[in-house]
PDB file of C-alpha atoms in Angstrom:
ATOM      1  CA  UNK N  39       0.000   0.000   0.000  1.00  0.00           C
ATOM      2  CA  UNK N  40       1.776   3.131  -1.299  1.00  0.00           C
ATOM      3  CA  UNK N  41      -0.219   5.334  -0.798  1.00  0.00           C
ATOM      4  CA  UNK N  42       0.558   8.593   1.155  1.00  0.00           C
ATOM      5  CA  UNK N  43      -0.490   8.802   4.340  1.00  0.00           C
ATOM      6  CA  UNK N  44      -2.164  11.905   5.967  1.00  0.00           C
ATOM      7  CA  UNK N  45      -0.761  13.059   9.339  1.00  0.00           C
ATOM      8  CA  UNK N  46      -4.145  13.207  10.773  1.00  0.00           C
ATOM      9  CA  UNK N  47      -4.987   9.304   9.237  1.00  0.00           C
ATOM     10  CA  UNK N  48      -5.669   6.838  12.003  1.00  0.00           C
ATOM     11  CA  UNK N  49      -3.004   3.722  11.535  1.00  0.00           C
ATOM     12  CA  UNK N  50      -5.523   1.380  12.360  1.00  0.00           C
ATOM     13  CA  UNK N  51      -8.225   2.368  10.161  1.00  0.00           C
ATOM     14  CA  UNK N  52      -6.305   2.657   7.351  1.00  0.00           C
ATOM     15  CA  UNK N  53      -4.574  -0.898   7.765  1.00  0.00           C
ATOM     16  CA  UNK N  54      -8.444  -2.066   7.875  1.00  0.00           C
ATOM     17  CA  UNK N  55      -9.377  -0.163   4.523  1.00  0.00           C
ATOM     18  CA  UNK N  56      -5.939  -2.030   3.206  1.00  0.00           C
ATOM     19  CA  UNK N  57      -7.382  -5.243   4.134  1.00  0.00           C
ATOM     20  CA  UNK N  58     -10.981  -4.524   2.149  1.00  0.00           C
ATOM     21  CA  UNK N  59      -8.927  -3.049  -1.114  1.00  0.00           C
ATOM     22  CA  UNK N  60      -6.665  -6.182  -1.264  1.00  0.00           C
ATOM     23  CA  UNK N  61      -9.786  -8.544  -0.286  1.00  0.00           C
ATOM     24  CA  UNK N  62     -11.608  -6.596  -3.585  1.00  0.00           C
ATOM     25  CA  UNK N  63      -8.319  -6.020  -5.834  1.00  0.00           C
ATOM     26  CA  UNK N  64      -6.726  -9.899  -5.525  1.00  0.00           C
ATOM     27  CA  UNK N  65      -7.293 -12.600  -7.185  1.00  0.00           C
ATOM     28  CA  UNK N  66      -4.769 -14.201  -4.502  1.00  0.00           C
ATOM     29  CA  UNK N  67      -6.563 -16.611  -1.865  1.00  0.00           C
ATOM     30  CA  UNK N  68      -6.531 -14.287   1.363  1.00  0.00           C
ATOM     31  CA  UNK N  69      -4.536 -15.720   3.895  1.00  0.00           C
ATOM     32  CA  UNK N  70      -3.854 -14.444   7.049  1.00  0.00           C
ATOM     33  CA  UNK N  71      -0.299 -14.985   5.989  1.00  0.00           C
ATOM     34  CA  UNK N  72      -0.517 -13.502   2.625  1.00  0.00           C
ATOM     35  CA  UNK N  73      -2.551  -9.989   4.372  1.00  0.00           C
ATOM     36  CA  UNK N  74       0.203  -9.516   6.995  1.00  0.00           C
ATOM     37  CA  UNK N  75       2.508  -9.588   4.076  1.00  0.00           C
ATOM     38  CA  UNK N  76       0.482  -7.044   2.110  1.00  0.00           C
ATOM     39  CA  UNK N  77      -0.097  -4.667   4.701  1.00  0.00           C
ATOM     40  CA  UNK N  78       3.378  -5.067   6.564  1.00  0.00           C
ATOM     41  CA  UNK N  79       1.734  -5.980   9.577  1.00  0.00           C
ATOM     42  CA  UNK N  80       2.429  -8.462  11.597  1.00  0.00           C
ATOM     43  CA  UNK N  81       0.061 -11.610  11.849  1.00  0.00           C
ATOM     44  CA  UNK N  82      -1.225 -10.861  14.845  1.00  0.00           C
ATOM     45  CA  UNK N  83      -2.546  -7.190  14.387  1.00  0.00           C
ATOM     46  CA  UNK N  84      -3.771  -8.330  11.195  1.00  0.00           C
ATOM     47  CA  UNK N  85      -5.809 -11.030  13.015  1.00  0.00           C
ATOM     48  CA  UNK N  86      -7.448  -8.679  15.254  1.00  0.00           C
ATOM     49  CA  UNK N  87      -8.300  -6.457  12.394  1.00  0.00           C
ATOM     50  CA  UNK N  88      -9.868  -8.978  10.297  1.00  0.00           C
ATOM     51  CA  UNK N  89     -12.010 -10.158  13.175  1.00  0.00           C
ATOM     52  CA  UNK N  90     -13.269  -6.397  13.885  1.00  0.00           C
ATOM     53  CA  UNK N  91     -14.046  -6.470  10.175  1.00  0.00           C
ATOM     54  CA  UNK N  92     -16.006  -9.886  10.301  1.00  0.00           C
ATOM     55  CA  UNK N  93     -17.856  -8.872  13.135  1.00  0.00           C
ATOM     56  CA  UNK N  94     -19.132  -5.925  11.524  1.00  0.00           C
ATOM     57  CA  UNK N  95     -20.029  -8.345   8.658  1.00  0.00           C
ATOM     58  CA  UNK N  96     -17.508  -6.761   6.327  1.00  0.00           C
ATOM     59  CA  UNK N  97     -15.267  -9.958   5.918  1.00  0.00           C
ATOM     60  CA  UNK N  98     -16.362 -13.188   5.694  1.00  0.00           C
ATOM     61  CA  UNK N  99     -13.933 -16.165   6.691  1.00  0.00           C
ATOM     62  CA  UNK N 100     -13.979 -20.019   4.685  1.00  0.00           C
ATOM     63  CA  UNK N 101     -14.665 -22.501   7.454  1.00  0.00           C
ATOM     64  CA  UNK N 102     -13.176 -24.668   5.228  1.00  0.00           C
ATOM     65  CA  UNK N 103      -9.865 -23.265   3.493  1.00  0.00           C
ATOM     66  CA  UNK N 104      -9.653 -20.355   6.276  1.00  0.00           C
ATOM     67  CA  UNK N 105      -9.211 -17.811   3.311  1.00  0.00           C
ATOM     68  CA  UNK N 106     -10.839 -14.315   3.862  1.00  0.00           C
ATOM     69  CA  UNK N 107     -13.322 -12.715   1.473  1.00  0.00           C
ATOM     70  CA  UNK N 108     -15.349  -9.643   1.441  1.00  0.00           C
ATOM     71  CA  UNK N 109     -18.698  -9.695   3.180  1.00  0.00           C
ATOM     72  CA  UNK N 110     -22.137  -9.156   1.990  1.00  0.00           C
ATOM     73  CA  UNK N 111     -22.204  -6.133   4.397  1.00  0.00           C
ATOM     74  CA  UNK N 112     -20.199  -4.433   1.427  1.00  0.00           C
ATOM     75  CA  UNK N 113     -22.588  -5.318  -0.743  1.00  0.00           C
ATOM     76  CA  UNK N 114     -24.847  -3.714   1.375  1.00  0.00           C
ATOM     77  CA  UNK N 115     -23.278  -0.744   1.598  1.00  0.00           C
ATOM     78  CA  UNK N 116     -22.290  -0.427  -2.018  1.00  0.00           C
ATOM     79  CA  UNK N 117     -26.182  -0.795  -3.105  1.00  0.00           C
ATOM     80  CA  UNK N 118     -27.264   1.742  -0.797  1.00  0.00           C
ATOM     81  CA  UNK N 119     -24.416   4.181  -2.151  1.00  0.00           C
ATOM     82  CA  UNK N 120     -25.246   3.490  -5.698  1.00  0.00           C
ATOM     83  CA  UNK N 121     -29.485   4.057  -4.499  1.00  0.00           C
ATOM     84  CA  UNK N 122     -28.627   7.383  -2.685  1.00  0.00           C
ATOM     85  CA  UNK N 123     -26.381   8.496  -6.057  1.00  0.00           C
ATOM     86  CA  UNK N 124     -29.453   7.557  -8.353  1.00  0.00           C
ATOM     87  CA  UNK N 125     -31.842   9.264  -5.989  1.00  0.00           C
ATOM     88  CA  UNK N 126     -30.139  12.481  -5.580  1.00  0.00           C
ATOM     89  CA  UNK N 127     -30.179  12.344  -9.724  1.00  0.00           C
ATOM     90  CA  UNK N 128     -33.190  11.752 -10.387  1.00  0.00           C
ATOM     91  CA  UNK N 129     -34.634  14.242  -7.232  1.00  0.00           C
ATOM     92  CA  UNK N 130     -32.099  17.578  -7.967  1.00  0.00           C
ATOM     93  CA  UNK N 131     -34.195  18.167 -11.276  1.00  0.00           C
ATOM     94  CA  UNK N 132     -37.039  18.335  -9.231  1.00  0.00           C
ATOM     95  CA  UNK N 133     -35.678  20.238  -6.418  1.00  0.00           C
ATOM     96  CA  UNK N 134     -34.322  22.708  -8.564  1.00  0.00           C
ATOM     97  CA  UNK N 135     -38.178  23.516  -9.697  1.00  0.00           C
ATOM     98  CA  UNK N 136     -39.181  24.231  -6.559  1.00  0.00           C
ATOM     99  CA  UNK N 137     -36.231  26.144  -5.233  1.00  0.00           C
ATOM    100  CA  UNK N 138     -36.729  28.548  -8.070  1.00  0.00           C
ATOM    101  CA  UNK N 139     -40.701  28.468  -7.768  1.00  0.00           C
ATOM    102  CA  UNK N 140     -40.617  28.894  -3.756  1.00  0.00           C
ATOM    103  CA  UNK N 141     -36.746  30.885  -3.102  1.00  0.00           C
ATOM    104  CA  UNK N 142     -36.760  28.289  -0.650  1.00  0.00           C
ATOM    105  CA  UNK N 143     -33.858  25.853   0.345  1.00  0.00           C
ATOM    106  CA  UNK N 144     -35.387  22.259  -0.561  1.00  0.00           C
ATOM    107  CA  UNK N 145     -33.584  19.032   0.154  1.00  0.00           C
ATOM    108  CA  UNK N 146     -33.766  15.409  -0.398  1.00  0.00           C
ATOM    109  CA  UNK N 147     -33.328  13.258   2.667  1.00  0.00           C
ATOM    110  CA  UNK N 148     -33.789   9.391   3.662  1.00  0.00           C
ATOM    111  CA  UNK N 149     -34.409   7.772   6.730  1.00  0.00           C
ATOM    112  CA  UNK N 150     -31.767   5.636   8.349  1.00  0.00           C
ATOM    113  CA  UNK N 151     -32.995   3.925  10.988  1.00  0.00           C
ATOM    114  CA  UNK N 152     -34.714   6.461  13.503  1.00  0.00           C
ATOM    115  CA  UNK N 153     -32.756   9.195  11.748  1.00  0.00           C
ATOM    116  CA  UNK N 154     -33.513  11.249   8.666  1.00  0.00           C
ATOM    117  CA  UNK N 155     -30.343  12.355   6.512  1.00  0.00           C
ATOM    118  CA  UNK N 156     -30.183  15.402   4.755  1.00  0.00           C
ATOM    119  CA  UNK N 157     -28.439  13.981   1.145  1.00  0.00           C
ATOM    120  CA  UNK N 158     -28.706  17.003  -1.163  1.00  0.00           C
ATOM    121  CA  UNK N 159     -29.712  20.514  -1.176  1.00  0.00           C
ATOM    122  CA  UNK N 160     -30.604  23.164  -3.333  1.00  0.00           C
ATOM    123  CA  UNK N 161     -30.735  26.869  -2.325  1.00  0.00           C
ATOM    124  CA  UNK N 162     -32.432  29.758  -2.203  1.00  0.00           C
ATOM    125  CA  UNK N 163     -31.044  33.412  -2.849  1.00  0.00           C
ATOM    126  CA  UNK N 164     -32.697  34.918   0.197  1.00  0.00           C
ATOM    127  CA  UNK N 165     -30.693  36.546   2.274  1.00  0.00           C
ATOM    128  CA  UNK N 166     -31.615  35.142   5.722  1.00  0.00           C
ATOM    129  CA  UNK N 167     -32.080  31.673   5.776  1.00  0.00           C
ATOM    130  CA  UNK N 168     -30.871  28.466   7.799  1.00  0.00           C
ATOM    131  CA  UNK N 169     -27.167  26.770   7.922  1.00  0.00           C
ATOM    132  CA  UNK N 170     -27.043  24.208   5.435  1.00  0.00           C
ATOM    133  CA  UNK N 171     -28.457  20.471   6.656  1.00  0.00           C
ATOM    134  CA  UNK N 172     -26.889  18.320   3.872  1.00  0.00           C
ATOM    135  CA  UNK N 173     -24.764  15.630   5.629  1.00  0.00           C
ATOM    136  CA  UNK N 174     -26.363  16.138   8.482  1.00  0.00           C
ATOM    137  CA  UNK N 175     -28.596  13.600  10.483  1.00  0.00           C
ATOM    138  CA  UNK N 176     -31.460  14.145  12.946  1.00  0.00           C
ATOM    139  CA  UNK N 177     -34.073  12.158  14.596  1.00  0.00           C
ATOM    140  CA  UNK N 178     -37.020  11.120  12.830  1.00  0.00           C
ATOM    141  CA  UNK N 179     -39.441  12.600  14.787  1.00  0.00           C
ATOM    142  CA  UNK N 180     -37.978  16.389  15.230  1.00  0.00           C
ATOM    143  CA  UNK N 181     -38.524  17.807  11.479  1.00  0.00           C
ATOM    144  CA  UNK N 182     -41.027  16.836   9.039  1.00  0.00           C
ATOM    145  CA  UNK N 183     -38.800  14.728   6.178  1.00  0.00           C
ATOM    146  CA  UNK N 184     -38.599  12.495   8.837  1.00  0.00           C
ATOM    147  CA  UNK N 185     -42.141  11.902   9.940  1.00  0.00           C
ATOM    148  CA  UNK N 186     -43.563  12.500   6.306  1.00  0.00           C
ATOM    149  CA  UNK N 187     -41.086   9.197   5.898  1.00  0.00           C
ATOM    150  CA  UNK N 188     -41.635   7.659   9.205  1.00  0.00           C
ATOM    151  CA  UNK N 189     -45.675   8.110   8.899  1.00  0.00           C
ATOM    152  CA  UNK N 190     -46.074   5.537   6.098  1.00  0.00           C
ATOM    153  CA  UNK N 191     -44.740   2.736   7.733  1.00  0.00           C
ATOM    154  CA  UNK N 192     -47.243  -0.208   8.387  1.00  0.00           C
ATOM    155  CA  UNK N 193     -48.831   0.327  12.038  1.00  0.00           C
ATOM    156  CA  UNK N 194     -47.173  -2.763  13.197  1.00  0.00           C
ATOM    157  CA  UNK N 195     -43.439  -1.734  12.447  1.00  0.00           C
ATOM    158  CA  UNK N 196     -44.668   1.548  14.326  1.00  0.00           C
ATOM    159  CA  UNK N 197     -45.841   0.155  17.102  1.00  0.00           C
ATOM    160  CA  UNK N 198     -43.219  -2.140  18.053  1.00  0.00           C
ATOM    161  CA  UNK N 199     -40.990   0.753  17.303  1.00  0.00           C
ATOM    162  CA  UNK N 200     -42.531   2.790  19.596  1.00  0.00           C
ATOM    163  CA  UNK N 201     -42.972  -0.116  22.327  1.00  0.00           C
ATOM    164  CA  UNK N 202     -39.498  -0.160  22.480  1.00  0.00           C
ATOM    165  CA  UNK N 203     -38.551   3.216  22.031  1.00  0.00           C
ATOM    166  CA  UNK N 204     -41.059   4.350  25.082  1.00  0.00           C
ATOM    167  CA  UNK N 205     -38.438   6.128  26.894  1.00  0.00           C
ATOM    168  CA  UNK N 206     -36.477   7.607  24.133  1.00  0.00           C
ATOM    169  CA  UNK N 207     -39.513  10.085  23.023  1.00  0.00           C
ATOM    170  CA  UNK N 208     -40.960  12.957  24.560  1.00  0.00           C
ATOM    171  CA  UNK N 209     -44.423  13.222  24.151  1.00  0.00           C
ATOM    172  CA  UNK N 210     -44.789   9.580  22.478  1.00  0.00           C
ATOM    173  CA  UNK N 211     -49.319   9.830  22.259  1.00  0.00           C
ATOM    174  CA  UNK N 212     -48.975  12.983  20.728  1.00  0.00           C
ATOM    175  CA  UNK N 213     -46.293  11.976  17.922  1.00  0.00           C
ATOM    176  CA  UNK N 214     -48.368   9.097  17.301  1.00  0.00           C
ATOM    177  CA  UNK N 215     -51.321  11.042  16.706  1.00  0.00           C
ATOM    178  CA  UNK N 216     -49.588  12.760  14.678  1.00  0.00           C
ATOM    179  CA  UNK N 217     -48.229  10.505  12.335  1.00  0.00           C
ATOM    180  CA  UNK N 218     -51.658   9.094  12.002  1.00  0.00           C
ATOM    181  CA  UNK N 219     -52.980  12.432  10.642  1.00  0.00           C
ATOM    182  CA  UNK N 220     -49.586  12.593   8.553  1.00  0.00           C
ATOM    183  CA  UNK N 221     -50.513   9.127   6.837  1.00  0.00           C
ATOM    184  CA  UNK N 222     -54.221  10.301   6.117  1.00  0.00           C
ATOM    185  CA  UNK N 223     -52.955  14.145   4.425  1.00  0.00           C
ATOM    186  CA  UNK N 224     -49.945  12.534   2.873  1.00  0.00           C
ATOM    187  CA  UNK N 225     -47.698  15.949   4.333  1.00  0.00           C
ATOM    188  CA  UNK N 226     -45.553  16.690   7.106  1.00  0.00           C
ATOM    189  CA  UNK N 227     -45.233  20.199   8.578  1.00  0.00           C
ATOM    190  CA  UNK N 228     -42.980  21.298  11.857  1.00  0.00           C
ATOM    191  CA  UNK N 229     -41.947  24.276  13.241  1.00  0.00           C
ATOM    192  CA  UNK N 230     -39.317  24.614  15.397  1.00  0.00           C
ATOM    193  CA  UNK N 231     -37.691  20.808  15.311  1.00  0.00           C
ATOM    194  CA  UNK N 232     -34.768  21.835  13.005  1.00  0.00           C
ATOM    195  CA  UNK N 233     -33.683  24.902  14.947  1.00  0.00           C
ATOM    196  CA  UNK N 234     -35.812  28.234  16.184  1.00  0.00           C
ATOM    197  CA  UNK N 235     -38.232  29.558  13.612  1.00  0.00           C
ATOM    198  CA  UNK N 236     -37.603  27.131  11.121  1.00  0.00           C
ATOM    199  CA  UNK N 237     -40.528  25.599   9.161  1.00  0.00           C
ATOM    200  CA  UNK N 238     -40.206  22.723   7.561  1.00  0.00           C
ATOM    201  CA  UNK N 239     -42.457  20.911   5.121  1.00  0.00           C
ATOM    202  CA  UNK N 240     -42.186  17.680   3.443  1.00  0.00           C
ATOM    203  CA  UNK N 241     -43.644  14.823   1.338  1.00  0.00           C
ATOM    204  CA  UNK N 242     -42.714  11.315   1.262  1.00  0.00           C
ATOM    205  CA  UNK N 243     -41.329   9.644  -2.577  1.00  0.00           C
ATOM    206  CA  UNK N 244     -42.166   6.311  -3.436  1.00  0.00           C
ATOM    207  CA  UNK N 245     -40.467   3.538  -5.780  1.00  0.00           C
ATOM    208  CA  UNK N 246     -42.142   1.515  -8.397  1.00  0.00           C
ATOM    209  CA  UNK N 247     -43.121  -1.318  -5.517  1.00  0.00           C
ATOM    210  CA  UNK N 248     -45.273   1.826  -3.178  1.00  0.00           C
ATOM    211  CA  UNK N 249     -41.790   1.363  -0.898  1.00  0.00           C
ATOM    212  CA  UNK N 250     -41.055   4.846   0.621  1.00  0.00           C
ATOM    213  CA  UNK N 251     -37.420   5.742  -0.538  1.00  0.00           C
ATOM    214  CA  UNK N 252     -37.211   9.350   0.789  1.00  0.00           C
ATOM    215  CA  UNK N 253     -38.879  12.709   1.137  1.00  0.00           C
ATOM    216  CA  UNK N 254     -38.541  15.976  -0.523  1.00  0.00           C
ATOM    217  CA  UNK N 255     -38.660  18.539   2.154  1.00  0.00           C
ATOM    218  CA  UNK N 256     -38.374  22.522   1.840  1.00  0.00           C
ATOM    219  CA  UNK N 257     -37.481  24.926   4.485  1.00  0.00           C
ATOM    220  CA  UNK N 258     -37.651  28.646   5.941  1.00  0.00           C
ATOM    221  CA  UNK N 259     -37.850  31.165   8.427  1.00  0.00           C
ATOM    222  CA  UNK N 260     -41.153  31.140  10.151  1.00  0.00           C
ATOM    223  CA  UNK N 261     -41.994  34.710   9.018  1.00  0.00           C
ATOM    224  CA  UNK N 262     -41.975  33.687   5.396  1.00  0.00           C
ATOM    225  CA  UNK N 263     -43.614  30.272   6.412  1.00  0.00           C
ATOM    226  CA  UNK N 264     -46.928  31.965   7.047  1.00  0.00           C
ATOM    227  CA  UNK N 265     -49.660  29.067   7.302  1.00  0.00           C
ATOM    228  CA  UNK N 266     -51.834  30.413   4.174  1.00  0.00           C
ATOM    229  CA  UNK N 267     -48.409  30.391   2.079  1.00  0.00           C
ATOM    230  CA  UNK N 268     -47.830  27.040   3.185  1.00  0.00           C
ATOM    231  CA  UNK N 269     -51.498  25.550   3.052  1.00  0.00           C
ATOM    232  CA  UNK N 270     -52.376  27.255  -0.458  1.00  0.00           C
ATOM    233  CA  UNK N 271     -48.554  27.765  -2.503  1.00  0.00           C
ATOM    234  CA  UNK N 272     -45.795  25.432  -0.299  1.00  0.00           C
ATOM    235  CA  UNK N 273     -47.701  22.401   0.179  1.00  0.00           C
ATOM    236  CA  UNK N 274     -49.381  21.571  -3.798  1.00  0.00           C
ATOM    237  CA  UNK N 275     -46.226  22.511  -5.301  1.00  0.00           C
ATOM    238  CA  UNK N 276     -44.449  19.715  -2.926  1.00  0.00           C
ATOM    239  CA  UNK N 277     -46.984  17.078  -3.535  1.00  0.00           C
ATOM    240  CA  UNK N 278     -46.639  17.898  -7.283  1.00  0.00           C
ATOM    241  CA  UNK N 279     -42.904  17.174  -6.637  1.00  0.00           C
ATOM    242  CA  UNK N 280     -42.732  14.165  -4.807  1.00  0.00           C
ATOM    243  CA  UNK N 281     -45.485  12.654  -7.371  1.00  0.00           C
ATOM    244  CA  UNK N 282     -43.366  13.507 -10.037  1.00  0.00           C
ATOM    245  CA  UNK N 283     -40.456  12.173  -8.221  1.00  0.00           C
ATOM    246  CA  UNK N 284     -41.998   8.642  -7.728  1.00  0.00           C
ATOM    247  CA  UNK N 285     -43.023   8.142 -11.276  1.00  0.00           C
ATOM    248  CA  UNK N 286     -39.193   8.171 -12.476  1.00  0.00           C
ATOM    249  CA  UNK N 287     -39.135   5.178 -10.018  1.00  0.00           C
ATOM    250  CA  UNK N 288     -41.558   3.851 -11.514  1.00  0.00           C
ATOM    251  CA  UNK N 289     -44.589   4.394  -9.051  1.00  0.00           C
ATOM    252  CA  UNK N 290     -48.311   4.330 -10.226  1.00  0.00           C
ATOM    253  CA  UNK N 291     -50.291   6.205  -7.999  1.00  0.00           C
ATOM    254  CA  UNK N 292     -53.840   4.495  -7.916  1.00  0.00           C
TER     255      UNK N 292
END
């Protein structure tokens, strides 16, 4: 591995990201012998790498031949990479509509877990407005891209998630409630959950199978937010999106 190493690179890390490159580049059988070698290592730290790496299910060891191979957690990771890359294609088109329609910052976000992240973003040219979110995860439940999301799973992934999440959530009835009415209107609003006097309003996007893959979400300041603004211009022109959206995913709504 020749590459150069930064003074602020982690030793350990980077001998694990050797291990996945030569696992991916080789055609060599992957030896615990043959990695040390690679990496320079000895056999012992190698070891303990390559069990931190199988644990997290991102090597996989041969009972058999006791060779090393890449795990289907990279495969895992790799797809959802190459989904957030075509969804963030597909969805800036779209964004770029509204943020020219609205002046209004408008993102793209997905849900990982109980957290929403902010993918992509495009601005506004107003001159107050919030930091940028992009990169940026929050829980579900404190801005609307995350309920709008979170809201159209089935009741019984909800309420298991919420049996065991009982202590976790402030105000747990009134969330549910609220998700409920989210599910029936098909939009999220919240003001507040993303910072002081921010207003944000989102609607869930859908793949060709009805599976929720994200939600297009557009934020301001509360005085621009006004609720007749967001009820009568903010709110169609989102739902327009994210219909739009889901139909170059192949969604039919019926």
């Amino acid at each position: 591995m020749d590459r150069e190493k930064s003074s602020y690179a982690v030793q350990s890390v980077e001998n694990a990201l050797d291990i996945l490159e030569a696992l991916a580049d080789e055609i060599h059988d992957g030896t615990l012998p043959y990695l040390a070698g690679k990496l320079g290592i000895s056999r012992n730290k190698t070891f303990r790498l390559l069990a931190t790496l199988e644990g997290r299910g991102l090597v996989e060891k041969d009972e058999w031949s006791g060779n090393y191979h890449l795990g289907v957690t990279t495969v895992e990771l790799a797809q959802r990479f190459l989904r957030n890359i075509s969804l963030i294609k597909h969805a800036h088109p779209v964004m770029e509509s509204l943020a020219r329609k609205h002046d209004e910052a408008v993102y793209m976000t997905v849900l990982r877990g109980s957290e929403v992240l902010f993918l992509d973003m495009v601005d506004c040219d107003q001159q107050i407005k919030a930091e940028s979110f992009v990169g940026k995860r929050f829980p579900f439940f404190t801005n609307a891209a995350g309920k709008a999301i979170k809201a159209m799973e089935s009741k019984d992934v909800l309420e298991k998630y919420f049996h065991h999440r009982r202590k976790e959530i402030p105000n747990q009835s009134g969330l549910e409630a609220e998700l409920e009415l989210i599910r029936e209107k098909g939009v999220a609003v919240d003001i507040g959950g993303l910072g002081e006097g921010i207003v944000s309003v989102a609607v869930a996007v859908r793949d060709y199978a009805g599976k929720v893959v994200g939600a297009i979400a557009l934020l301001g300041p509360s005085f621009r937010m006004v609720a007749g603004r967001v009820e009568n211009e903010i709110i169609p022109s989102l739902c327009e999106g994210a219909e739009m959206l889901s139909m170059k995913f192949g969604y039919a709504k019926m």
